[in-house]
Coordinates of C-alpha atoms (C1' of nucleotides) in Angstrom, one line a residue:
Chain A
M980 CA 30.7 -90.4 -42.2
R981 CA 28.8 -93.5 -43.1
L982 CA 25.0 -93.5 -43.1
K983 CA 23.3 -95.9 -40.9
V984 CA 19.8 -96.4 -42.4
L985 CA 17.3 -96.3 -39.6
P986 CA 15.3 -99.6 -39.2
L987 CA 11.7 -99.7 -40.3
R988 CA 9.8 -102.7 -39.2
L989 CA 8.1 -102.9 -42.6
P990 CA 9.8 -102.5 -45.9
L991 CA 9.6 -99.3 -47.7
R992 CA 7.8 -99.1 -51.1
D993 CA 6.1 -102.4 -50.4
E994 CA 2.9 -102.2 -52.4
R995 CA 1.1 -104.6 -50.1
H996 CA 1.4 -102.1 -47.3
P997 CA -0.3 -98.8 -47.5
Q998 CA 1.5 -95.7 -46.4
S999 CA -0.2 -95.7 -43.0
H1000 CA 1.5 -99.0 -42.1
V1001 CA 4.9 -97.7 -42.9
C1002 CA 4.4 -94.5 -40.9
S1003 CA 2.8 -96.2 -37.9
A1004 CA 5.8 -98.5 -37.8
C1005 CA 8.3 -95.6 -38.2
T1006 CA 10.9 -95.6 -35.5
M1007 CA 10.8 -91.9 -35.4
R1008 CA 7.1 -91.5 -35.3
E1009 CA 6.9 -89.7 -32.0
Q1010 CA 9.4 -87.1 -33.2
T1011 CA 7.9 -86.4 -36.5
L1012 CA 5.1 -84.3 -38.0
F1013 CA 2.7 -87.2 -38.0
G1014 CA 3.4 -88.3 -34.5
A1015 CA 0.3 -86.3 -33.4
L1016 CA -2.0 -88.4 -35.7
D1017 CA -3.7 -91.5 -34.5
D1018 CA -3.8 -94.7 -36.5
E1019 CA -7.2 -93.8 -37.8
A1020 CA -6.0 -90.6 -39.3
L1021 CA -2.9 -92.3 -40.7
A1022 CA -5.1 -94.8 -42.4
R1023 CA -6.5 -92.0 -44.5
I1024 CA -3.2 -91.3 -46.0
H1025 CA -2.8 -92.5 -49.6
T1026 CA -0.2 -90.2 -51.0
H1027 CA 3.2 -91.7 -51.0
I1028 CA 5.9 -90.7 -48.6
D1029 CA 9.2 -92.1 -49.5
T1030 CA 12.6 -92.2 -47.9
R1031 CA 15.5 -90.6 -49.9
I1032 CA 19.2 -90.8 -49.5
F1033 CA 21.6 -88.0 -50.3
A1034 CA 25.4 -88.0 -50.4
P1035 CA 27.4 -85.2 -49.0
G1036 CA 27.1 -82.2 -51.2
D1037 CA 23.9 -83.3 -52.9
V1038 CA 21.4 -80.6 -53.4
V1039 CA 18.0 -81.5 -52.0
Y1040 CA 16.4 -78.5 -53.6
A1041 CA 17.5 -75.1 -55.0
R1042 CA 16.5 -71.7 -53.9
G1043 CA 13.5 -70.4 -55.9
E1044 CA 12.6 -73.9 -57.1
A1045 CA 8.8 -74.5 -57.1
G1046 CA 8.8 -77.8 -55.3
S1047 CA 5.8 -79.8 -54.0
A1048 CA 7.2 -81.5 -50.9
M1049 CA 8.7 -80.9 -47.6
F1050 CA 11.2 -83.1 -45.7
T1051 CA 12.0 -84.6 -42.4
V1052 CA 15.5 -85.4 -41.4
R1053 CA 15.9 -89.0 -40.4
A1054 CA 19.7 -89.0 -40.3
G1055 CA 22.5 -86.7 -41.2
V1056 CA 22.8 -82.9 -41.3
V1057 CA 21.4 -80.5 -43.9
R1058 CA 22.4 -77.0 -44.5
F1059 CA 20.6 -74.0 -45.9
E1060 CA 22.4 -71.6 -48.1
R1061 CA 21.7 -68.4 -49.9
V1062 CA 23.9 -66.2 -52.2
T1063 CA 24.4 -62.6 -51.4
E1064 CA 24.3 -59.9 -54.1
G1065 CA 28.0 -59.8 -53.9
G1066 CA 28.0 -63.4 -55.1
D1067 CA 29.3 -65.3 -52.1
R1068 CA 27.2 -67.9 -50.4
R1069 CA 26.2 -67.8 -46.8
I1070 CA 24.9 -70.7 -44.7
V1071 CA 22.0 -69.4 -42.7
R1072 CA 21.3 -72.5 -40.5
L1073 CA 21.4 -76.3 -40.2
A1074 CA 18.8 -79.0 -39.7
G1075 CA 19.4 -82.4 -38.0
H1076 CA 17.6 -85.4 -36.8
G1077 CA 13.9 -84.8 -36.4
D1078 CA 13.9 -81.4 -38.1
L1079 CA 11.3 -80.5 -40.7
F1080 CA 12.2 -78.2 -43.6
G1081 CA 10.8 -76.9 -46.9
Q1082 CA 7.5 -76.1 -45.2
E1083 CA 7.1 -73.0 -47.5
T1084 CA 5.9 -75.5 -50.1
L1085 CA 2.6 -75.8 -48.2
L1086 CA 2.0 -72.1 -49.0
N1087 CA 2.7 -72.8 -52.7
Q1088 CA 5.9 -70.7 -52.3
P1089 CA 9.2 -71.6 -53.9
Y1090 CA 11.9 -72.8 -51.6
A1091 CA 13.5 -69.9 -49.7
D1092 CA 17.0 -71.4 -49.5
E1093 CA 19.1 -74.0 -51.2
A1094 CA 19.1 -77.2 -49.1
V1095 CA 22.4 -79.2 -49.3
A1096 CA 23.3 -82.4 -47.6
C1097 CA 26.3 -82.0 -45.4
T1098 CA 26.8 -85.6 -44.4
A1099 CA 25.2 -88.6 -45.9
V1100 CA 21.5 -87.9 -45.3
Q1101 CA 18.3 -89.8 -45.0
L1102 CA 15.1 -87.9 -45.5
C1103 CA 11.4 -88.5 -45.6
R1104 CA 9.8 -86.7 -48.5
I1105 CA 6.4 -85.5 -47.6
P1106 CA 4.3 -84.3 -50.6
R1107 CA 2.3 -81.2 -49.8
G1108 CA -0.7 -82.9 -51.2
L1109 CA -0.7 -85.2 -48.2
V1110 CA -1.2 -82.4 -45.8
H1111 CA -4.1 -81.1 -47.9
E1112 CA -5.5 -84.6 -48.1
L1113 CA -5.5 -84.9 -44.3
G1114 CA -6.9 -81.4 -44.4
L1115 CA -6.0 -78.5 -42.2
G1116 CA -9.0 -79.7 -40.2
E1117 CA -6.8 -82.1 -38.3
P1118 CA -6.0 -79.9 -35.3
G1119 CA -3.1 -82.0 -34.0
L1120 CA -1.4 -81.8 -37.4
V1121 CA -1.9 -78.1 -37.6
R1122 CA -0.5 -77.6 -34.2
E1123 CA 2.5 -79.8 -34.9
L1124 CA 3.2 -77.9 -38.1
M1125 CA 3.2 -74.6 -36.2
R1126 CA 5.5 -76.1 -33.7
R1127 CA 7.9 -77.0 -36.5
W1128 CA 7.7 -73.5 -38.0
Q1129 CA 8.5 -72.0 -34.7
Q1130 CA 11.4 -74.4 -34.2
S1131 CA 12.9 -73.3 -37.5
L1132 CA 12.5 -69.7 -36.5
E1133 CA 14.2 -70.3 -33.1
S1134 CA 17.0 -72.1 -34.8
A1135 CA 17.6 -69.2 -37.2
A1136 CA 17.6 -66.7 -34.4
S1137 CA 20.0 -68.6 -32.2
W1138 CA 22.2 -69.2 -35.2
M1139 CA 22.3 -65.5 -35.7
A1140 CA 23.2 -64.9 -32.1
D1141 CA 25.8 -67.7 -31.9
M1142 CA 27.4 -68.0 -35.3
A1143 CA 27.4 -64.3 -36.4
T1144 CA 28.6 -62.7 -33.2
G1145 CA 32.0 -62.0 -31.7
A1146 CA 35.5 -63.0 -32.6
A1147 CA 36.5 -65.9 -34.9
R1148 CA 37.4 -68.2 -32.1
R1149 CA 34.1 -67.7 -30.3
R1150 CA 32.2 -68.4 -33.5
V1151 CA 34.1 -71.6 -34.2
L1152 CA 33.6 -72.8 -30.6
K1153 CA 29.9 -72.1 -30.9
L1154 CA 29.7 -73.9 -34.1
L1155 CA 31.4 -77.0 -32.6
A1156 CA 28.9 -76.9 -29.7
E1157 CA 26.1 -76.9 -32.3
L1158 CA 27.6 -79.7 -34.4
Q1159 CA 28.0 -81.8 -31.3
R1160 CA 24.2 -81.7 -30.9
H1161 CA 24.1 -83.5 -34.3
A1162 CA 26.8 -86.1 -33.3
D1163 CA 26.1 -89.7 -34.4
D1164 CA 25.7 -92.6 -32.0
D1165 CA 29.5 -93.0 -31.7
G1166 CA 29.9 -89.4 -30.6
R1167 CA 31.5 -88.4 -33.9
I1168 CA 30.6 -85.1 -35.4
W1169 CA 30.5 -83.8 -38.9
L1170 CA 33.4 -81.3 -39.2
P1171 CA 32.7 -79.0 -42.2
R1172 CA 35.3 -78.3 -44.8
R1173 CA 37.2 -75.1 -44.1
D1174 CA 35.4 -73.1 -46.9
E1175 CA 32.1 -74.4 -45.5
M1176 CA 33.0 -73.1 -42.1
G1177 CA 33.8 -69.9 -43.8
A1178 CA 30.3 -69.7 -45.3
M1179 CA 28.8 -70.4 -41.9
L1180 CA 30.8 -68.1 -39.8
D1181 CA 31.7 -65.4 -42.3
M1182 CA 35.4 -65.9 -42.3
T1183 CA 38.1 -66.9 -44.7
V1184 CA 39.3 -70.5 -45.1
E1185 CA 42.6 -69.6 -43.7
T1186 CA 41.2 -68.2 -40.5
A1187 CA 38.9 -71.3 -40.2
S1188 CA 41.9 -73.5 -40.7
R1189 CA 44.0 -71.6 -38.1
M1190 CA 41.2 -71.9 -35.5
V1191 CA 40.7 -75.6 -36.1
S1192 CA 44.5 -76.2 -35.9
R1193 CA 44.7 -74.3 -32.7
L1194 CA 41.8 -76.2 -31.2
R1195 CA 43.5 -79.5 -32.2
R1196 CA 46.6 -78.4 -30.4
E1197 CA 44.5 -77.5 -27.4
R1198 CA 43.0 -81.0 -27.5
V1199 CA 39.5 -79.6 -27.8
L1200 CA 39.2 -81.3 -31.2
D1201 CA 40.4 -84.7 -32.0
V1202 CA 40.6 -85.3 -35.8
R1203 CA 41.4 -88.9 -36.7
P1204 CA 42.0 -90.3 -40.1
G1205 CA 38.9 -90.9 -42.3
R1206 CA 37.0 -87.9 -41.2
H1207 CA 36.3 -89.3 -37.8
V1208 CA 36.2 -86.2 -35.7
R1209 CA 35.5 -86.0 -32.0
V1210 CA 35.0 -83.1 -29.6
H1211 CA 36.1 -83.1 -26.0
P1212 CA 32.9 -81.8 -24.4
E1213 CA 34.6 -80.6 -21.2
A1214 CA 37.4 -78.9 -23.0
L1215 CA 34.9 -77.2 -25.3
A1216 CA 32.8 -76.1 -22.4
A1217 CA 35.9 -74.8 -20.6
A1218 CA 37.0 -72.9 -23.7
L1219 CA 33.5 -71.3 -24.0
R1220 CA 33.4 -70.4 -20.4
E1221 CA 36.8 -68.8 -20.6
L1222 CA 35.5 -66.6 -23.5
D1223 CA 32.4 -65.4 -21.5
A1224 CA 34.6 -64.6 -18.5
A1225 CA 36.7 -62.2 -20.5
Chain B
M371 CA 9.7 -39.6 -34.8
R372 CA 6.2 -38.8 -33.8
L373 CA 3.5 -41.4 -34.0
K374 CA 0.7 -40.9 -36.4
V375 CA -2.2 -43.0 -35.1
L376 CA -3.9 -44.8 -37.9
P377 CA -7.5 -44.0 -38.4
L378 CA -10.2 -46.4 -37.4
R379 CA -13.7 -45.6 -38.7
L380 CA -15.1 -46.8 -35.4
P381 CA -13.8 -45.9 -32.0
L382 CA -11.8 -48.5 -30.1
R383 CA -13.1 -49.8 -26.8
D384 CA -16.6 -48.6 -27.5
E385 CA -18.8 -51.1 -25.7
R386 CA -21.6 -50.6 -28.2
H387 CA -19.5 -52.1 -30.9
P388 CA -18.4 -55.7 -30.7
Q389 CA -14.8 -56.5 -31.7
S390 CA -16.0 -57.7 -35.1
H391 CA -17.1 -54.2 -36.1
V392 CA -13.7 -52.7 -35.1
C393 CA -11.8 -55.3 -37.1
S394 CA -14.0 -55.1 -40.1
A395 CA -13.5 -51.4 -40.1
C396 CA -9.7 -51.7 -39.7
T397 CA -7.8 -49.8 -42.3
M398 CA -5.2 -52.5 -42.3
R399 CA -7.6 -55.4 -42.5
E400 CA -6.3 -56.8 -45.8
Q401 CA -2.8 -56.9 -44.5
T402 CA -3.4 -58.5 -41.2
L403 CA -4.0 -61.9 -39.8
F404 CA -7.8 -61.6 -39.9
G405 CA -7.9 -60.3 -43.4
A406 CA -8.7 -63.9 -44.5
L407 CA -11.8 -64.0 -42.4
D408 CA -15.2 -63.0 -43.7
D409 CA -17.6 -60.8 -41.7
E410 CA -19.5 -63.8 -40.5
A411 CA -16.4 -65.3 -38.9
L412 CA -15.4 -62.0 -37.5
A413 CA -18.8 -61.7 -35.9
R414 CA -17.9 -64.8 -33.8
I415 CA -15.1 -62.9 -32.1
H416 CA -15.8 -61.9 -28.6
T417 CA -12.4 -61.7 -27.1
H418 CA -11.1 -58.2 -27.0
I419 CA -8.3 -57.0 -29.3
D420 CA -7.0 -53.7 -28.3
T421 CA -4.5 -51.2 -29.7
R422 CA -1.5 -50.4 -27.7
I423 CA 1.0 -47.6 -27.9
F424 CA 4.6 -47.9 -27.0
A425 CA 7.3 -45.2 -26.7
P426 CA 10.8 -45.8 -28.1
G427 CA 12.7 -48.1 -25.8
D428 CA 9.6 -49.6 -24.2
V429 CA 9.6 -53.4 -23.8
V430 CA 6.6 -55.1 -25.4
Y431 CA 7.6 -58.4 -23.7
A432 CA 10.7 -60.0 -22.3
R433 CA 12.4 -63.2 -23.4
G434 CA 11.1 -66.1 -21.4
E435 CA 8.0 -64.4 -20.4
A436 CA 4.9 -66.6 -20.4
G437 CA 2.6 -64.2 -22.3
S438 CA -0.8 -64.9 -23.8
A439 CA -1.0 -62.6 -26.8
M440 CA 0.6 -62.0 -30.1
F441 CA 0.9 -58.6 -31.9
T442 CA 0.5 -57.0 -35.2
V443 CA 2.5 -53.9 -36.0
R444 CA 0.2 -51.1 -37.1
A445 CA 2.9 -48.4 -37.1
G446 CA 6.5 -48.1 -36.1
V447 CA 9.4 -50.5 -35.8
V448 CA 10.0 -53.3 -33.3
R449 CA 13.2 -55.1 -32.7
F450 CA 14.0 -58.5 -31.3
E451 CA 16.9 -58.9 -28.9
R452 CA 18.6 -61.7 -27.1
V453 CA 21.5 -61.8 -24.8
T454 CA 24.5 -64.0 -25.5
E455 CA 26.2 -66.0 -22.8
G456 CA 28.9 -63.4 -22.8
G457 CA 26.4 -60.9 -21.7
D458 CA 26.0 -58.6 -24.6
R459 CA 22.8 -58.2 -26.4
R460 CA 22.3 -58.9 -30.1
I461 CA 19.4 -57.8 -32.2
V462 CA 18.3 -60.7 -34.4
R463 CA 15.7 -59.0 -36.6
L464 CA 13.1 -56.2 -37.0
A465 CA 9.4 -56.1 -37.6
G466 CA 7.5 -53.2 -39.3
H467 CA 4.1 -52.3 -40.6
G468 CA 1.9 -55.3 -41.1
D469 CA 4.2 -57.9 -39.4
L470 CA 3.0 -60.4 -36.9
F471 CA 5.2 -61.4 -33.9
G472 CA 4.9 -63.3 -30.7
Q473 CA 3.2 -66.3 -32.4
E474 CA 5.0 -68.7 -30.1
T475 CA 2.4 -67.9 -27.5
L476 CA -0.1 -69.9 -29.6
L477 CA 2.0 -73.0 -28.7
N478 CA 1.9 -72.0 -25.0
Q479 CA 5.6 -71.3 -25.3
P480 CA 7.3 -68.4 -23.6
Y481 CA 8.4 -65.6 -25.8
A482 CA 11.7 -66.4 -27.6
D483 CA 13.1 -62.9 -27.8
E484 CA 12.8 -59.6 -26.0
A485 CA 10.6 -57.3 -28.1
V486 CA 11.4 -53.6 -27.9
A487 CA 9.9 -50.6 -29.5
C488 CA 12.5 -48.8 -31.7
T489 CA 10.3 -45.9 -32.7
A490 CA 6.9 -44.9 -31.3
V491 CA 4.9 -48.0 -32.0
Q492 CA 1.2 -48.8 -32.4
L493 CA 0.3 -52.5 -32.0
C494 CA -2.8 -54.6 -32.1
R495 CA -2.7 -57.1 -29.2
I496 CA -4.3 -60.4 -30.2
P497 CA -4.9 -62.7 -27.3
R498 CA -4.2 -66.3 -28.1
G499 CA -7.6 -67.3 -26.8
L500 CA -9.1 -65.5 -29.8
V501 CA -7.4 -67.9 -32.2
H502 CA -8.6 -70.8 -30.1
E503 CA -12.0 -69.3 -30.1
L504 CA -12.2 -69.2 -33.8
G505 CA -10.7 -72.6 -33.7
L506 CA -8.0 -74.0 -35.9
G507 CA -10.9 -75.2 -38.0
E508 CA -10.9 -71.9 -39.9
P509 CA -8.7 -72.9 -42.8
G510 CA -8.2 -69.3 -44.0
L511 CA -6.9 -68.3 -40.6
V512 CA -4.6 -71.3 -40.3
R513 CA -3.1 -70.6 -43.7
E514 CA -2.6 -67.0 -42.9
L515 CA -0.9 -67.9 -39.6
M516 CA 1.5 -70.2 -41.5
R517 CA 2.2 -67.5 -44.0
R518 CA 3.2 -65.2 -41.1
W519 CA 5.4 -67.8 -39.6
Q520 CA 7.2 -68.3 -42.9
Q521 CA 7.5 -64.6 -43.3
S522 CA 9.3 -64.3 -39.9
L523 CA 11.6 -67.1 -40.9
E524 CA 12.4 -65.5 -44.2
S525 CA 13.0 -62.2 -42.4
A526 CA 15.4 -63.9 -40.0
A527 CA 17.3 -65.7 -42.8
S528 CA 17.8 -62.6 -44.9
W529 CA 18.8 -60.6 -41.8
M530 CA 21.5 -63.2 -41.3
A531 CA 22.7 -62.9 -44.9
D532 CA 22.5 -59.1 -45.0
M533 CA 23.4 -57.8 -41.5
A534 CA 25.9 -60.4 -40.5
T535 CA 28.0 -60.7 -43.6
G536 CA 30.9 -58.8 -45.0
A537 CA 32.7 -55.6 -43.9
A538 CA 31.3 -53.0 -41.6
R539 CA 30.5 -50.6 -44.4
R540 CA 28.5 -53.2 -46.3
R541 CA 26.5 -54.2 -43.2
V542 CA 25.6 -50.5 -42.5
L543 CA 24.5 -50.0 -46.1
K544 CA 22.4 -53.1 -45.9
L545 CA 20.9 -51.9 -42.7
L546 CA 20.0 -48.6 -44.2
A547 CA 18.3 -50.3 -47.1
E548 CA 16.2 -52.3 -44.7
L549 CA 15.3 -49.3 -42.6
Q550 CA 14.3 -47.5 -45.7
R551 CA 11.6 -50.1 -46.2
H552 CA 10.2 -49.0 -42.9
A553 CA 10.2 -45.3 -43.7
D554 CA 7.3 -43.2 -42.7
D555 CA 5.0 -41.4 -45.2
D556 CA 7.3 -38.4 -45.3
G557 CA 10.3 -40.6 -46.3
R558 CA 12.0 -40.3 -43.0
I559 CA 13.6 -43.3 -41.5
W560 CA 14.4 -44.4 -38.0
L561 CA 18.2 -44.2 -37.5
P562 CA 19.2 -46.4 -34.6
R563 CA 21.5 -45.1 -31.9
R564 CA 25.1 -46.1 -32.5
D565 CA 25.1 -48.7 -29.8
E566 CA 21.9 -50.1 -31.2
M567 CA 23.5 -50.3 -34.6
G568 CA 26.4 -52.1 -32.9
A569 CA 24.0 -54.7 -31.5
M570 CA 22.4 -55.2 -34.9
L571 CA 25.6 -55.4 -36.9
D572 CA 28.1 -56.8 -34.4
M573 CA 30.4 -53.8 -34.3
T574 CA 31.5 -51.2 -31.8
V575 CA 29.7 -47.8 -31.3
E576 CA 32.9 -46.1 -32.6
T577 CA 32.9 -48.1 -35.9
A578 CA 29.1 -47.5 -36.3
S579 CA 29.7 -43.8 -35.7
R580 CA 32.5 -43.6 -38.2
M581 CA 30.5 -45.4 -40.9
V582 CA 27.5 -43.1 -40.4
S583 CA 29.7 -40.0 -40.4
R584 CA 31.3 -41.1 -43.6
L585 CA 27.9 -41.8 -45.2
R586 CA 26.8 -38.3 -44.2
R587 CA 29.9 -36.8 -45.9
E588 CA 29.1 -38.9 -49.0
R589 CA 25.6 -37.5 -49.0
V590 CA 24.0 -40.9 -48.7
L591 CA 22.5 -40.0 -45.4
D592 CA 20.9 -36.7 -44.5
V593 CA 20.6 -36.2 -40.8
R594 CA 18.6 -33.1 -39.8
P595 CA 18.0 -31.8 -36.4
G596 CA 15.3 -33.5 -34.4
R597 CA 16.1 -37.0 -35.5
H598 CA 14.7 -36.4 -39.0
V599 CA 16.8 -38.7 -41.0
R600 CA 16.6 -39.2 -44.7
V601 CA 18.4 -41.6 -47.1
H602 CA 19.2 -40.7 -50.7
P603 CA 17.9 -43.8 -52.5
E604 CA 20.1 -43.5 -55.6
A605 CA 23.2 -42.8 -53.6
L606 CA 22.5 -45.8 -51.4
A607 CA 21.9 -48.0 -54.3
A608 CA 25.0 -46.8 -56.0
A609 CA 27.1 -47.4 -52.9
L610 CA 25.7 -51.0 -52.7
R611 CA 26.4 -51.7 -56.3
E612 CA 29.9 -50.5 -55.9
L613 CA 30.5 -53.0 -53.1
D614 CA 29.1 -55.9 -55.1
A615 CA 31.3 -54.9 -58.0
A616 CA 34.5 -55.2 -55.9
Chain C
dC288 C1' 52.7 -89.6 -61.9
dG289 C1' 51.0 -85.2 -62.7
dA290 C1' 46.7 -82.5 -61.8
dG291 C1' 43.6 -80.7 -58.7
dC292 C1' 41.4 -80.2 -54.3
dC293 C1' 41.9 -79.5 -49.5
dG294 C1' 44.3 -78.1 -45.6
dT295 C1' 48.1 -75.7 -43.4
dT296 C1' 51.3 -72.1 -42.3
dG297 C1' 53.9 -67.7 -42.9
dA298 C1' 54.4 -62.7 -43.9
dG299 C1' 52.4 -58.3 -44.6
dG300 C1' 48.8 -55.0 -44.8
dG301 C1' 44.3 -53.2 -43.6
dG302 C1' 40.2 -52.8 -41.2
dA303 C1' 38.0 -53.0 -36.7
dT304 C1' 38.7 -52.6 -31.8
dT305 C1' 40.5 -50.4 -27.8
dC306 C1' 41.6 -46.5 -25.2
dA307 C1' 41.1 -41.8 -24.7
dA308 C1' 39.6 -37.1 -25.2
dG309 C1' 36.4 -33.6 -26.6
dC310 C1' 32.0 -32.3 -28.5
dT311 C1' 26.8 -31.3 -28.6
dC312 C1' 22.6 -31.1 -26.4
dA313 C1' 18.8 -31.7 -23.2
dG314 C1' 17.6 -31.6 -18.5
dT315 C1' 18.4 -29.9 -13.8
dG316 C1' 19.0 -26.9 -10.1
dG317 C1' 21.3 -22.9 -8.2
Chain D
dC1240 C1' 19.9 -17.0 -16.7
dC1241 C1' 23.7 -20.0 -16.8
dA1242 C1' 26.7 -23.4 -14.8
dC1243 C1' 26.6 -28.3 -14.1
dT1244 C1' 25.8 -32.8 -15.5
dG1245 C1' 25.4 -36.9 -18.1
dA1246 C1' 24.1 -39.3 -22.2
dG1247 C1' 25.1 -39.8 -26.9
dC1248 C1' 28.1 -38.9 -30.7
dT1249 C1' 32.5 -38.0 -32.9
dT1250 C1' 37.3 -38.2 -33.8
dG1251 C1' 42.2 -39.5 -33.1
dA1252 C1' 46.0 -42.8 -32.1
dA1253 C1' 47.7 -47.3 -31.1
dT1254 C1' 47.0 -52.0 -31.1
dC1255 C1' 45.4 -56.3 -32.7
dC1256 C1' 42.8 -59.4 -35.2
dC1257 C1' 41.6 -61.0 -39.5
dC1258 C1' 42.2 -60.9 -44.5
dT1259 C1' 45.1 -61.2 -48.5
dC1260 C1' 48.6 -63.2 -51.0
dA1261 C1' 51.7 -66.8 -51.3
dA1262 C1' 53.9 -71.2 -50.9
dC1263 C1' 53.8 -76.0 -49.7
dG1264 C1' 52.3 -80.9 -48.3
dG1265 C1' 49.0 -84.6 -48.4
dC1266 C1' 45.6 -87.0 -50.7
dT1267 C1' 42.6 -88.8 -54.4
dC1268 C1' 41.9 -89.8 -59.0
dG1269 C1' 42.2 -89.9 -63.8

DNA sequence: CGAGCCGTTGAGGGGATTCAAGCTCAGTGG
DNA sequence: CCACTGAGCTTGAATCCCCTCAACGGCTCG
C-alpha cells in the first residue's frame, strides 16, 4: 500500500510560517483535536507540530516508554499491541484516519501499549507541552480531548465484542468489516499478515490462512498481486448476516 | 454478598448540610473525582450528589440511554455489557471500588454499554451539570477526569489481553485474579454465575462449570455455602505460573 | 541459487461445544 | 410438612472446530 501524502496548502517545516498557519491550513483541521480552536487560539501555538512518516512495521513508540507527545493519524493504520505474561503478543485495537492516540502522555504516564504502523502511516506529532501551553483553560480543547478519549474507549470495547467473540470465521469477518472502514480512496484495504491476524483474533496462522483462503474462494475477498486487496461489501454483509441467523 | 455501607461522618440528604460538607467528609474523598478539589471549590457545588444502592442484577443504566449522570463505585462490582448482532451478550469489562463510569454523559452522549450490578453495589451519582457548574476551568478536575478516562481505557485493554486470550483454563484463572482485586474486607470474592462467566470469557456454561469444578478440586477455589467464595492466592499464582511456563 | 519468510494445505489429536440427564436448593402452594 | 417446580450447577458422551505438527510452493534478497 503506497502512502499518499495529504496535501497541505503551506509547506511543513517552513520557518517563515508559524505553526498556526500550518494547522489552520490543514486539510484535516475539522476532524482533528485542534478543529475546535479558532485562529486566534491557534496563533498562540509556538510549539512545533510535525508530520512524521512510518513504514509498515515501524514502531511509533514502545509500551512503557516515557514519551512526551501524542499523535493524530493522517493516513494509514496503526495497531496497539501488548505482550501477555505467557510471552505472546496481542493486538488490542486499531487506529485509523482522524484518530488520536498516546493521550496518556498528557498525564505524564508512560505509553500503555506498543504502537506499530500497519501500513505506511502519516502522523501528526503533538507534543504534550503544546496542550499545556494552550492551557486546559481552553474549554473547546478540553472537550475535544475528552471526546477522543471516549472514542478510544468505545473502540476498545467494540473491538472486544467483535474480535474476541465467537467462532474463527465470525471473528475474521468482523475484522474485515473493520478494515474496510479504513480502506483507502481506491477501496483497497490493508490485509494483515496471517500471524498478525492471529494476534488480533487469538488464533493460529494456519487457521487465519484457512479462513482467508475460504473467503477468497467464496469471492468475499479479492486478493490481487502487489497486496492490492479488495472486499466485496455485499458478499461480506451477506456472510455476516448468515452467521447471525444461525 | 452483603453490602457494607461505607460510613459518612455526616448524614446524606440532610438539608442542613450542603453537598460540599458531605463530599469533604467522604471517606473515599482522596480516591474520587473530587479529591483534587479543595474545600473552597467544593463549597461552590450546589447540585446534589446522592448515594444509590443496587442489588445484584439491577441495571444502573441501559446502553443507548440518554442519561445525565456518571457514577463512582463506593462498594461492590459493576459490569459492562453489550449485545452482539448475533444476539448474545458480552461483558467487556468490570468496575470496582473507586472506579468512575458513565463519563460519556459529559459529552452529551448516550451510555455506550449497559451497566449492571454484579454484587450489592453502592454508587455515588454525579450529575453532569455538576461538572459544568464547576466548569471545565478547574484544572485539577479536568486532569482528574482525564486520568479516569485513561484508567477505563487501560482497564478495557488489559481485559482484552487477559480475558479474551488463550485456552479456557487460562482465561478463568485470569478472571479469578481480577476478581480477587475486588475482594471484600474478609477476602471473599464475587464468583459470577456460570453463564455470566461465559459472557465474560466467551465460553459455554458447561465449560465454565467444568473449569470451576476442577479448580475446586485443585484447592485453588474454596466455595462455601451462602456464596462465600475464597481464592487461595498462592495456589492461583502457582497455576498461572504453570501456564506461562508451558 | 540457496536461504529465509510468508502463505497454504493436509493429517491427526485435543479441547471446547453440543446435547442430554441428573443434581441441589430455594420458593411455592397444597 | 412435604411434594412440586424451576433455576442454576454439574457431569457424561458424542461431535466438531481449532490447534499442532509437518510438508511444500512462491517470493524476495543477499
